[in-house]
Amino acid sequence: MTKPTLYGISGSRALRAIWGMEETGIEYNHVSTNFAEDAKEQDFLAINPNGRIPALVDGDVALFESMAINLYLAKKYGKGLYPNTIEDEGRAWQWSVWGISEIEPLQMQVVVQKLFTPEPKRDPKVTERALRGLERPLKVLDDQLAQRPYLLGDEFSVADLNVAAVMLLFGMVGIDASAHKHLSRWLDACYARPALARARQMGEG
Ligand SMILES: N[C@@H](CCC(=O)N[C@@H](CS)C(=O)NCC(=O)O)C(=O)O
């Protein structure tokens, strides 16, 4: 059986999928692919016509979208990462879609202001509004985690992987979630996973 191949670099959203791949523990090929140039090459566009990373090729299937890649990897290869019941499967999809729709757009507004906008052109109101907007989903997450160690119960699953992976930029742009103590405890546990440390190294090149 041919090994799956993952395209991307760790200094990008591809880290989410490299982390997911490392969580499965399977052997895979990693093709260092940057988003500015490599992802616009014809060979890569045949895999992901969006010209974005990450992308995965596994046998006959080529996938884009980090959340979908992780759900696929977890279901196919993840030992214990993917839920056992259809109800928890629904919850894993819910949290994955929630992370990318409720957290990511607001997080990205802060990222754009802090990392990609020259200081004189920054608009503090944009950041303030985004941080205020984040309060509602962060409270939802904190309330969920007040009742259980991980999103679906006692064990780390693909739901945690996907939501924590979306939030990886919080630290880099100084979004402070420490007022949410259950969420902070959970984020620390997710970010202490050896698979994430390996993914950061693996994805460098
Ligand atoms: N929703 C996509 C976003 C992927 C994405 O935007 N990746 C960036 C790198 S962080 C990229 O490839 N950008 C290149 C471009 O937009 O042209 C996912 O989660 O996989």
CSV table of C-alpha atoms and ligand atoms in Angstrom, one decimal:
chain,number,residue,atom,x,y,z
A,1,MET,CA,0.0,0.0,0.0
A,2,THR,CA,1.4,3.4,-0.9
A,3,LYS,CA,1.9,5.9,1.9
A,4,PRO,CA,-0.3,9.0,2.0
A,5,THR,CA,1.4,12.3,1.0
A,6,LEU,CA,0.8,15.5,2.8
A,7,TYR,CA,1.7,18.9,1.3
A,8,GLY,CA,2.4,22.0,3.3
A,9,ILE,CA,4.8,23.6,5.8
A,10,SER,CA,4.4,24.0,9.5
A,11,GLY,CA,4.4,27.9,9.4
A,12,SER,CA,1.0,27.9,7.9
A,13,ARG,CA,-2.5,26.3,8.3
A,14,ALA,CA,-0.9,23.1,7.0
A,15,LEU,CA,0.4,22.6,10.6
A,16,ARG,CA,-3.1,21.5,11.5
A,17,ALA,CA,-3.0,18.5,9.1
A,18,ILE,CA,0.6,17.7,9.8
A,19,TRP,CA,-0.4,17.5,13.5
A,20,GLY,CA,-3.3,15.3,12.5
A,21,MET,CA,-1.1,13.0,10.5
A,22,GLU,CA,1.4,12.8,13.4
A,23,GLU,CA,-1.5,11.9,15.8
A,24,THR,CA,-2.3,8.8,13.6
A,25,GLY,CA,1.2,7.5,14.0
A,26,ILE,CA,1.3,6.1,10.4
A,27,GLU,CA,4.1,6.5,8.0
A,28,TYR,CA,3.6,9.2,5.4
A,29,ASN,CA,5.4,11.3,2.9
A,30,HIS,CA,5.7,15.0,3.6
A,31,VAL,CA,6.3,17.3,0.7
A,32,SER,CA,7.4,20.7,1.8
A,33,THR,CA,5.1,23.1,-0.1
A,34,ASN,CA,5.0,26.8,0.6
A,35,PHE,CA,1.9,28.8,-0.1
A,36,ALA,CA,3.4,31.7,-2.0
A,37,GLU,CA,5.1,29.8,-4.9
A,38,ASP,CA,4.9,26.0,-4.6
A,39,ALA,CA,1.1,25.9,-4.1
A,40,LYS,CA,0.7,27.8,-7.4
A,41,GLU,CA,2.7,25.3,-9.5
A,42,GLN,CA,0.6,23.3,-12.1
A,43,ASP,CA,1.5,20.0,-10.4
A,44,PHE,CA,0.1,21.2,-7.1
A,45,LEU,CA,-2.9,22.8,-8.6
A,46,ALA,CA,-3.9,19.4,-10.0
A,47,ILE,CA,-4.1,18.3,-6.4
A,48,ASN,CA,-5.6,21.4,-4.9
A,49,PRO,CA,-7.0,23.8,-7.5
A,50,ASN,CA,-7.4,26.4,-4.8
A,51,GLY,CA,-3.6,26.8,-4.7
A,52,ARG,CA,-3.6,26.5,-0.9
A,53,ILE,CA,-2.0,24.3,1.7
A,54,PRO,CA,-2.5,21.8,3.2
A,55,ALA,CA,-3.5,19.1,0.7
A,56,LEU,CA,-3.4,15.3,1.1
A,57,VAL,CA,-3.2,12.5,-1.5
A,58,ASP,CA,-4.0,9.1,-0.3
A,59,GLY,CA,-4.4,6.5,-3.0
A,60,ASP,CA,-7.1,7.7,-5.4
A,61,VAL,CA,-8.3,10.5,-3.1
A,62,ALA,CA,-6.9,14.1,-3.1
A,63,LEU,CA,-8.3,16.3,-0.4
A,64,PHE,CA,-8.0,19.9,0.6
A,65,GLU,CA,-9.3,21.8,3.7
A,66,SER,CA,-7.4,21.1,7.0
A,67,MET,CA,-10.5,20.1,8.9
A,68,ALA,CA,-11.7,17.6,6.3
A,69,ILE,CA,-8.2,16.1,6.0
A,70,ASN,CA,-8.0,15.6,9.8
A,71,LEU,CA,-11.5,14.0,9.9
A,72,TYR,CA,-10.5,11.7,7.1
A,73,LEU,CA,-7.2,10.8,8.6
A,74,ALA,CA,-8.7,10.2,12.0
A,75,LYS,CA,-11.5,8.0,10.6
A,76,LYS,CA,-9.2,6.0,8.4
A,77,TYR,CA,-6.0,5.7,10.4
A,78,GLY,CA,-6.5,7.2,13.9
A,79,LYS,CA,-6.4,4.8,16.7
A,80,GLY,CA,-8.9,6.2,19.1
A,81,LEU,CA,-8.9,9.6,17.5
A,82,TYR,CA,-12.2,9.1,15.7
A,83,PRO,CA,-15.5,8.7,17.6
A,84,ASN,CA,-17.0,5.3,18.0
A,85,THR,CA,-20.7,6.4,17.9
A,86,ILE,CA,-22.6,8.2,15.2
A,87,GLU,CA,-23.6,10.8,17.9
A,88,ASP,CA,-20.0,11.6,18.7
A,89,GLU,CA,-19.2,11.6,15.0
A,90,GLY,CA,-21.8,14.3,14.6
A,91,ARG,CA,-20.3,16.2,17.6
A,92,ALA,CA,-16.8,16.0,16.0
A,93,TRP,CA,-18.1,17.5,12.7
A,94,GLN,CA,-20.0,20.1,14.7
A,95,TRP,CA,-16.9,21.2,16.6
A,96,SER,CA,-14.7,21.1,13.5
A,97,VAL,CA,-17.1,23.3,11.5
A,98,TRP,CA,-17.6,25.6,14.5
A,99,GLY,CA,-13.9,26.1,14.9
A,100,ILE,CA,-13.4,27.2,11.3
A,101,SER,CA,-16.5,29.3,11.2
A,102,GLU,CA,-16.9,30.8,14.7
A,103,ILE,CA,-13.2,31.2,15.7
A,104,GLU,CA,-11.1,31.4,12.6
A,105,PRO,CA,-12.6,34.5,10.9
A,106,LEU,CA,-12.3,36.6,14.0
A,107,GLN,CA,-8.8,35.3,14.8
A,108,MET,CA,-7.8,36.1,11.2
A,109,GLN,CA,-8.9,39.7,11.7
A,110,VAL,CA,-6.4,40.0,14.6
A,111,VAL,CA,-3.7,38.2,12.6
A,112,VAL,CA,-4.1,40.5,9.6
A,113,GLN,CA,-3.9,43.6,11.9
A,114,LYS,CA,-1.0,42.4,14.0
A,115,LEU,CA,1.1,40.4,11.5
A,116,PHE,CA,0.3,41.8,8.0
A,117,THR,CA,-0.6,45.4,8.5
A,118,PRO,CA,2.2,48.0,8.9
A,119,GLU,CA,1.9,49.7,12.3
A,120,PRO,CA,0.8,53.1,11.0
A,121,LYS,CA,-2.0,51.5,9.0
A,122,ARG,CA,-3.4,49.3,11.8
A,123,ASP,CA,-6.9,50.0,13.1
A,124,PRO,CA,-7.2,49.1,16.8
A,125,LYS,CA,-10.9,49.1,16.5
A,126,VAL,CA,-10.8,46.1,14.1
A,127,THR,CA,-8.8,44.1,16.7
A,128,GLU,CA,-11.0,45.3,19.6
A,129,ARG,CA,-14.2,44.3,17.7
A,130,ALA,CA,-12.7,40.9,16.8
A,131,LEU,CA,-11.6,40.2,20.4
A,132,ARG,CA,-15.1,41.2,21.6
A,133,GLY,CA,-16.6,38.9,19.0
A,134,LEU,CA,-14.4,36.0,20.2
A,135,GLU,CA,-15.8,36.3,23.7
A,136,ARG,CA,-19.0,34.4,22.8
A,137,PRO,CA,-17.5,31.3,21.2
A,138,LEU,CA,-14.7,31.2,23.8
A,139,LYS,CA,-17.4,31.1,26.5
A,140,VAL,CA,-19.2,28.3,24.7
A,141,LEU,CA,-16.0,26.4,24.5
A,142,ASP,CA,-15.1,27.1,28.2
A,143,ASP,CA,-18.6,25.9,29.3
A,144,GLN,CA,-18.3,22.7,27.3
A,145,LEU,CA,-14.9,22.0,28.8
A,146,ALA,CA,-16.1,22.7,32.4
A,147,GLN,CA,-18.1,19.5,32.1
A,148,ARG,CA,-15.4,17.2,30.6
A,149,PRO,CA,-11.7,17.1,30.1
A,150,TYR,CA,-12.0,17.0,26.3
A,151,LEU,CA,-14.7,18.1,23.9
A,152,LEU,CA,-16.2,14.6,23.5
A,153,GLY,CA,-15.4,13.2,26.9
A,154,ASP,CA,-12.4,11.9,28.8
A,155,GLU,CA,-10.1,11.4,25.8
A,156,PHE,CA,-8.4,13.6,23.2
A,157,SER,CA,-10.2,13.2,19.8
A,158,VAL,CA,-10.3,14.7,16.4
A,159,ALA,CA,-12.7,17.3,17.7
A,160,ASP,CA,-10.0,18.6,20.1
A,161,LEU,CA,-7.4,18.3,17.4
A,162,ASN,CA,-9.4,20.4,14.9
A,163,VAL,CA,-10.5,23.2,17.3
A,164,ALA,CA,-7.1,23.5,19.1
A,165,ALA,CA,-5.4,23.5,15.7
A,166,VAL,CA,-7.5,26.4,14.5
A,167,MET,CA,-6.6,28.3,17.6
A,168,LEU,CA,-2.8,27.7,17.2
A,169,LEU,CA,-2.4,31.4,16.2
A,170,PHE,CA,-3.7,32.7,19.5
A,171,GLY,CA,-0.3,32.6,21.1
A,172,MET,CA,1.4,34.2,18.1
A,173,VAL,CA,-0.8,37.3,18.1
A,174,GLY,CA,-1.3,37.6,21.8
A,175,ILE,CA,-5.0,36.6,22.0
A,176,ASP,CA,-5.3,35.9,25.7
A,177,ALA,CA,-7.8,33.2,26.6
A,178,SER,CA,-6.5,32.8,30.2
A,179,ALA,CA,-9.7,34.2,31.7
A,180,HIS,CA,-11.4,31.0,30.5
A,181,LYS,CA,-9.8,28.6,32.9
A,182,HIS,CA,-11.3,25.3,31.5
A,183,LEU,CA,-10.4,26.3,28.0
A,184,SER,CA,-6.9,27.3,29.0
A,185,ARG,CA,-6.4,23.9,30.8
A,186,TRP,CA,-7.6,22.1,27.7
A,187,LEU,CA,-5.5,24.2,25.3
A,188,ASP,CA,-2.4,23.5,27.4
A,189,ALA,CA,-3.1,19.7,27.3
A,190,CYS,CA,-3.7,19.8,23.6
A,191,TYR,CA,-0.5,21.8,22.9
A,192,ALA,CA,1.6,19.6,25.1
A,193,ARG,CA,0.9,16.6,22.8
A,194,PRO,CA,4.2,15.1,21.4
A,195,ALA,CA,2.5,14.8,18.0
A,196,LEU,CA,2.3,18.6,17.8
A,197,ALA,CA,5.9,19.0,18.7
A,198,ARG,CA,6.9,16.5,15.9
A,199,ALA,CA,4.6,18.2,13.5
A,200,ARG,CA,6.3,21.6,14.1
A,201,GLN,CA,9.7,20.0,13.3
A,202,MET,CA,8.5,17.8,10.4
A,203,GLY,CA,6.7,20.7,8.7
A,204,GLU,CA,9.7,23.0,8.6
A,205,GLY,CA,11.1,21.6,5.4
B,1,LIG,N1,-9.6,26.7,4.8
B,1,LIG,C1,-8.3,26.3,4.4
B,1,LIG,C2,-7.3,27.4,4.4
B,1,LIG,C3,-6.0,27.1,3.7
B,1,LIG,C4,-5.2,28.3,3.5
B,1,LIG,O1,-5.7,29.5,3.4
B,1,LIG,N2,-3.9,28.2,3.5
B,1,LIG,C5,-3.0,29.3,3.3
B,1,LIG,C6,-1.7,29.1,4.1
B,1,LIG,S1,-1.9,29.5,5.8
B,1,LIG,C7,-2.6,29.3,1.8
B,1,LIG,O2,-2.3,28.3,1.3
B,1,LIG,N3,-2.6,30.5,1.2
B,1,LIG,C8,-2.2,30.7,-0.1
B,1,LIG,C9,-3.2,31.5,-0.9
B,1,LIG,O3,-4.3,31.9,-0.3
B,1,LIG,O4,-3.0,31.8,-2.1
B,1,LIG,C10,-7.8,25.1,5.3
B,1,LIG,O5,-8.1,25.2,6.5
B,1,LIG,O6,-7.1,24.2,4.8
